[in-house]
Amino acid sequence: MDLRPKCHVETYGCQMNENDSEILLAYLEELGYESIPSVQDADVVLLNTCCVRESAEDKVYGKLGELKLLKAERPELVIGIAGCMTQQPGVGPALAKRYPYVNLVMGTHNLHRFPELFLHARTAQTTVVDVAAEPEEMPIFPRGVREGGVTAWVTILRGCDKRCTYCIVPYVRGREMSRPLREIRSEVESLVRDGVREVTLLGQNVNAYGKDLPGAESFATLIAELDKVDGLERVRYTTSHPRDFTQEMIDAIASSRKVCEHFHVPVQSGSPHMLKRMARGYTRERYVDLIERIRRTVPEASITTDLIVGFPGETESDFEETLDLCRQLRFDKSFTFMFSPRRGTPAAAFPEQIPLAVKKERLGRLIEVTDALSLEANRRQIGKTVEVLCEGVSKKNGQRLMGRTRLNQPVVFPGVAEQAGQLAAVRIASVNTWTLEGEAV
Ligand code: SAM
Ligand code: SF4
Ligand code: F3S
């Protein structure tokens, strides 16, 4: 039996936050804790929070309510809140006041100082609040603790220098800071030694990678470097900003053997007017041209996107332009959101906010179109033999395996658990909107 004290880290938000949670777990492991999947038996519970939409914050508030009951039963329980939510101006101290049973409130900029903050908070009589300003340089982080498996996240760039008028991320994640290329390469090599076969490079805008570094590093040189890592089969990356997606990058991706043919390029809206008010820095024509160039260079490419409905001032005809763009470009998959006003961002103060009922109605209509397109994209795979990286036994069906195609579509297919980490040739037999069903060949 493992006698170490237990910790549980709960993650809200994007992949970047998931990777940060893995780093928090690395620190906790160094301090002697064992990670467990449930809150109930934990001695330490950390919430790594997100504030990109109100719904993300509501989930955290709900969890804090639950933890209050647990703390009443077990006063020695240590509770911490980290991540983007606490980094918003004034929010850290307000949380400490409203939830006095929380031991630690920290932000995103002091992640590297977690061990010292945590040890202090563990014994302090009152809540320790530390939401520091951004550091001058990118701190060095330990490699995160993963659950195992053959895929891993690797953060290459922190922060965001864009100022999309709806978005809180630049305010809570600070300016763009790239990790040195050799540090990324050595992390990837060490992951591969542990059995990882696919890495996903993370940043709010990976195309900006290297701009702040002293040398000639760029996203293109980074992927060329990772192509040389023996034992690594696939490289993915997310997210790329349409404005900074150069032809050089498309060519670099096309000529790399490992980078997958999946392009996640969030467009947000099909209305030129909304794109301007969102300050995205591209027009509808330029976006369409980008997608056409990607398809010309990488004909099998899968293109996925993010879409927001109900941005302030969005008329029915603006919204229809978004539907029209989806049909025109036939996105393979879309992540769809209702605009959520974020305090301190320009769009939250724009006049002509759209009523919730209208946002819901538009979201429903949008999902109908985007789901139909996803189904169509999946149907195009029927009868084809595709390369699948086996991730392990399917959670829904213990008799079958789960993996992903290079285009990032999940596939369920027959096989044995020992195949995890291997590439398999799978013939796609049937599909639905979300998954492909395959037979081994
Ligand atoms: N950096 C990425 C980019 O520019 O595409 C994405 C960052 S954000 C974590 C992921 C998605 O959340 C965005 O692409 C956008 O669609 C959505 N999002 C961001 N702020 C939002 C808001 N205030 N309301 C609704 N959706 C939002
Ligand atoms: Fe937010 Fe825009 Fe930065 Fe993406 S690029 S994180 S949407 S500000
Ligand atoms: Fe949320 Fe922060 Fe990511 S606000 S989406 S966790 S960068």
Tab-separated table of N, CA and C in Angstrom, residues 179-247:
chain	number	residue	atom	x	y	z
A	179	ARG	N	9.493	29.021	-25.281
A	179	ARG	CA	10.505	28.185	-24.610
A	179	ARG	C	11.651	27.942	-25.570
A	180	PRO	N	12.869	27.937	-25.071
A	180	PRO	CA	13.995	27.683	-25.970
A	180	PRO	C	13.824	26.343	-26.691
A	181	LEU	N	14.235	26.335	-27.957
A	181	LEU	CA	14.032	25.161	-28.802
A	181	LEU	C	14.697	23.902	-28.234
A	182	ARG	N	15.929	24.079	-27.701
A	182	ARG	CA	16.620	22.866	-27.201
A	182	ARG	C	15.916	22.289	-25.983
A	183	GLU	N	15.268	23.170	-25.179
A	183	GLU	CA	14.526	22.678	-24.007
A	183	GLU	C	13.321	21.845	-24.474
A	184	ILE	N	12.651	22.320	-25.527
A	184	ILE	CA	11.501	21.590	-26.067
A	184	ILE	C	11.961	20.246	-26.629
A	185	ARG	N	13.057	20.287	-27.398
A	185	ARG	CA	13.548	19.043	-28.007
A	185	ARG	C	13.908	18.029	-26.921
A	186	SER	N	14.570	18.510	-25.853
A	186	SER	CA	14.990	17.517	-24.859
A	186	SER	C	13.778	16.982	-24.086
A	187	GLU	N	12.746	17.817	-23.891
A	187	GLU	CA	11.530	17.293	-23.249
A	187	GLU	C	10.871	16.230	-24.146
A	188	VAL	N	10.805	16.516	-25.439
A	188	VAL	CA	10.193	15.551	-26.361
A	188	VAL	C	10.987	14.247	-26.355
A	189	GLU	N	12.316	14.360	-26.351
A	189	GLU	CA	13.134	13.132	-26.347
A	189	GLU	C	12.901	12.328	-25.074
A	190	SER	N	12.761	13.034	-23.955
A	190	SER	CA	12.563	12.279	-22.714
A	190	SER	C	11.166	11.641	-22.690
A	191	LEU	N	10.185	12.306	-23.288
A	191	LEU	CA	8.844	11.703	-23.390
A	191	LEU	C	8.890	10.445	-24.253
A	192	VAL	N	9.630	10.518	-25.349
A	192	VAL	CA	9.726	9.370	-26.255
A	192	VAL	C	10.383	8.186	-25.529
A	193	ARG	N	11.386	8.493	-24.709
A	193	ARG	CA	12.017	7.396	-23.933
A	193	ARG	C	11.001	6.722	-23.010
A	194	ASP	N	9.981	7.497	-22.582
A	194	ASP	CA	8.939	6.931	-21.717
A	194	ASP	C	7.796	6.284	-22.493
A	195	GLY	N	7.925	6.190	-23.808
A	195	GLY	CA	6.903	5.483	-24.573
A	195	GLY	C	5.943	6.380	-25.342
A	196	VAL	N	6.136	7.702	-25.265
A	196	VAL	CA	5.248	8.610	-26.008
A	196	VAL	C	5.565	8.526	-27.494
A	197	ARG	N	4.523	8.491	-28.337
A	197	ARG	CA	4.717	8.422	-29.781
A	197	ARG	C	4.172	9.651	-30.507
A	198	GLU	N	3.355	10.429	-29.795
A	198	GLU	CA	2.741	11.598	-30.423
A	198	GLU	C	2.767	12.766	-29.434
A	199	VAL	N	3.270	13.920	-29.871
A	199	VAL	CA	3.215	15.098	-28.996
A	199	VAL	C	2.348	16.171	-29.639
A	200	THR	N	1.651	16.926	-28.792
A	200	THR	CA	0.895	18.080	-29.269
A	200	THR	C	1.555	19.334	-28.702
A	201	LEU	N	2.056	20.170	-29.605
A	201	LEU	CA	2.732	21.404	-29.201
A	201	LEU	C	1.665	22.448	-28.871
A	202	LEU	N	1.802	23.082	-27.711
A	202	LEU	CA	0.749	23.983	-27.244
A	202	LEU	C	1.179	25.440	-27.171
A	203	GLY	N	0.252	26.303	-27.549
A	203	GLY	CA	0.418	27.745	-27.403
A	203	GLY	C	-0.888	28.380	-27.847
A	204	GLN	N	-1.195	29.593	-27.371
A	204	GLN	CA	-2.430	30.252	-27.833
A	204	GLN	C	-2.309	30.616	-29.305
A	205	ASN	N	-1.058	30.754	-29.771
A	205	ASN	CA	-0.823	31.144	-31.140
A	205	ASN	C	0.541	30.585	-31.518
A	206	VAL	N	0.592	29.293	-31.808
A	206	VAL	CA	1.884	28.631	-32.007
A	206	VAL	C	2.677	29.226	-33.175
A	207	ASN	N	1.984	29.881	-34.108
A	207	ASN	CA	2.682	30.476	-35.255
A	207	ASN	C	3.643	31.572	-34.820
A	208	ALA	N	3.397	32.140	-33.626
A	208	ALA	CA	4.265	33.222	-33.143
A	208	ALA	C	5.509	32.654	-32.458
A	209	TYR	N	5.651	31.337	-32.445
A	209	TYR	CA	6.769	30.738	-31.730
A	209	TYR	C	8.105	31.315	-32.213
A	210	GLY	N	8.961	31.668	-31.267
A	210	GLY	CA	10.331	32.079	-31.588
A	210	GLY	C	10.520	33.564	-31.798
A	211	LYS	N	9.417	34.295	-32.027
A	211	LYS	CA	9.557	35.731	-32.325
A	211	LYS	C	10.307	36.472	-31.227
A	212	ASP	N	10.130	36.031	-29.976
A	212	ASP	CA	10.745	36.720	-28.844
A	212	ASP	C	12.106	36.113	-28.460
A	213	LEU	N	12.539	35.099	-29.199
A	213	LEU	CA	13.816	34.470	-28.859
A	213	LEU	C	14.953	35.175	-29.612
A	214	PRO	N	16.161	35.130	-29.046
A	214	PRO	CA	17.262	35.864	-29.669
A	214	PRO	C	17.720	35.276	-31.005
A	215	GLY	N	17.562	33.971	-31.210
A	215	GLY	CA	18.078	33.342	-32.432
A	215	GLY	C	17.084	33.341	-33.566
A	216	ALA	N	17.253	32.413	-34.488
A	216	ALA	CA	16.399	32.371	-35.678
A	216	ALA	C	15.288	31.336	-35.526
A	217	GLU	N	15.008	30.919	-34.279
A	217	GLU	CA	13.986	29.895	-34.081
A	217	GLU	C	12.621	30.378	-34.565
A	218	SER	N	11.891	29.474	-35.198
A	218	SER	CA	10.528	29.789	-35.618
A	218	SER	C	9.743	28.487	-35.525
A	219	PHE	N	8.446	28.566	-35.773
A	219	PHE	CA	7.646	27.348	-35.738
A	219	PHE	C	8.163	26.364	-36.801
A	220	ALA	N	8.559	26.914	-37.951
A	220	ALA	CA	9.064	26.058	-39.033
A	220	ALA	C	10.362	25.355	-38.615
A	221	THR	N	11.285	26.066	-37.957
A	221	THR	CA	12.546	25.411	-37.560
A	221	THR	C	12.274	24.410	-36.440
A	222	LEU	N	11.309	24.724	-35.572
A	222	LEU	CA	10.988	23.790	-34.486
A	222	LEU	C	10.480	22.454	-35.043
A	223	ILE	N	9.568	22.514	-35.995
A	223	ILE	CA	9.046	21.232	-36.488
A	223	ILE	C	10.094	20.475	-37.298
A	224	ALA	N	10.969	21.213	-37.967
A	224	ALA	CA	12.049	20.537	-38.702
A	224	ALA	C	12.946	19.803	-37.699
A	225	GLU	N	13.180	20.419	-36.553
A	225	GLU	CA	14.018	19.825	-35.509
A	225	GLU	C	13.341	18.568	-34.931
A	226	LEU	N	12.030	18.666	-34.689
A	226	LEU	CA	11.338	17.525	-34.086
A	226	LEU	C	11.206	16.356	-35.063
A	227	ASP	N	11.260	16.656	-36.358
A	227	ASP	CA	11.228	15.596	-37.356
A	227	ASP	C	12.399	14.635	-37.180
A	228	LYS	N	13.470	15.139	-36.529
A	228	LYS	CA	14.683	14.311	-36.383
A	228	LYS	C	14.643	13.422	-35.144
A	229	VAL	N	13.596	13.563	-34.310
A	229	VAL	CA	13.584	12.780	-33.066
A	229	VAL	C	13.167	11.331	-33.359
A	230	ASP	N	14.111	10.416	-33.177
A	230	ASP	CA	13.828	9.002	-33.441
A	230	ASP	C	12.780	8.477	-32.476
A	231	GLY	N	11.867	7.673	-32.979
A	231	GLY	CA	10.872	7.048	-32.107
A	231	GLY	C	9.601	7.882	-31.982
A	232	LEU	N	9.682	9.159	-32.363
A	232	LEU	CA	8.486	10.000	-32.337
A	232	LEU	C	7.768	9.812	-33.665
A	233	GLU	N	6.467	9.480	-33.610
A	233	GLU	CA	5.744	9.198	-34.846
A	233	GLU	C	4.975	10.400	-35.376
A	234	ARG	N	4.408	11.170	-34.433
A	234	ARG	CA	3.511	12.232	-34.885
A	234	ARG	C	3.685	13.499	-34.067
A	235	VAL	N	3.495	14.634	-34.757
A	235	VAL	CA	3.501	15.931	-34.080
A	235	VAL	C	2.194	16.633	-34.433
A	236	ARG	N	1.511	17.121	-33.399
A	236	ARG	CA	0.344	17.984	-33.611
A	236	ARG	C	0.642	19.332	-32.964
A	237	TYR	N	-0.204	20.308	-33.202
A	237	TYR	CA	0.011	21.621	-32.600
A	237	TYR	C	-1.338	22.312	-32.500
A	238	THR	N	-1.485	23.141	-31.503
A	238	THR	CA	-2.723	23.908	-31.353
A	238	THR	C	-2.456	25.070	-30.406
A	239	THR	N	-2.935	26.265	-30.674
A	239	THR	CA	-3.788	26.687	-31.764
A	239	THR	C	-2.998	27.586	-32.706
A	240	SER	N	-3.410	27.643	-33.954
A	240	SER	CA	-2.725	28.565	-34.849
A	240	SER	C	-3.662	29.702	-35.205
A	241	HIS	N	-3.108	30.899	-35.270
A	241	HIS	CA	-3.909	32.081	-35.589
A	241	HIS	C	-3.856	32.330	-37.096
A	242	PRO	N	-5.034	32.484	-37.736
A	242	PRO	CA	-5.048	32.647	-39.193
A	242	PRO	C	-4.160	33.807	-39.674
A	243	ARG	N	-4.070	34.867	-38.876
A	243	ARG	CA	-3.312	36.034	-39.340
A	243	ARG	C	-1.830	35.724	-39.542
A	244	ASP	N	-1.294	34.861	-38.671
A	244	ASP	CA	0.152	34.602	-38.715
A	244	ASP	C	0.507	33.318	-39.443
A	245	PHE	N	-0.475	32.684	-40.100
A	245	PHE	CA	-0.198	31.420	-40.770
A	245	PHE	C	0.423	31.713	-42.129
A	246	THR	N	1.723	31.621	-42.234
A	246	THR	CA	2.395	31.993	-43.478
A	246	THR	C	2.484	30.791	-44.424
A	247	GLN	N	2.752	31.078	-45.701
A	247	GLN	CA	2.936	29.998	-46.677
A	247	GLN	C	4.156	29.163	-46.274
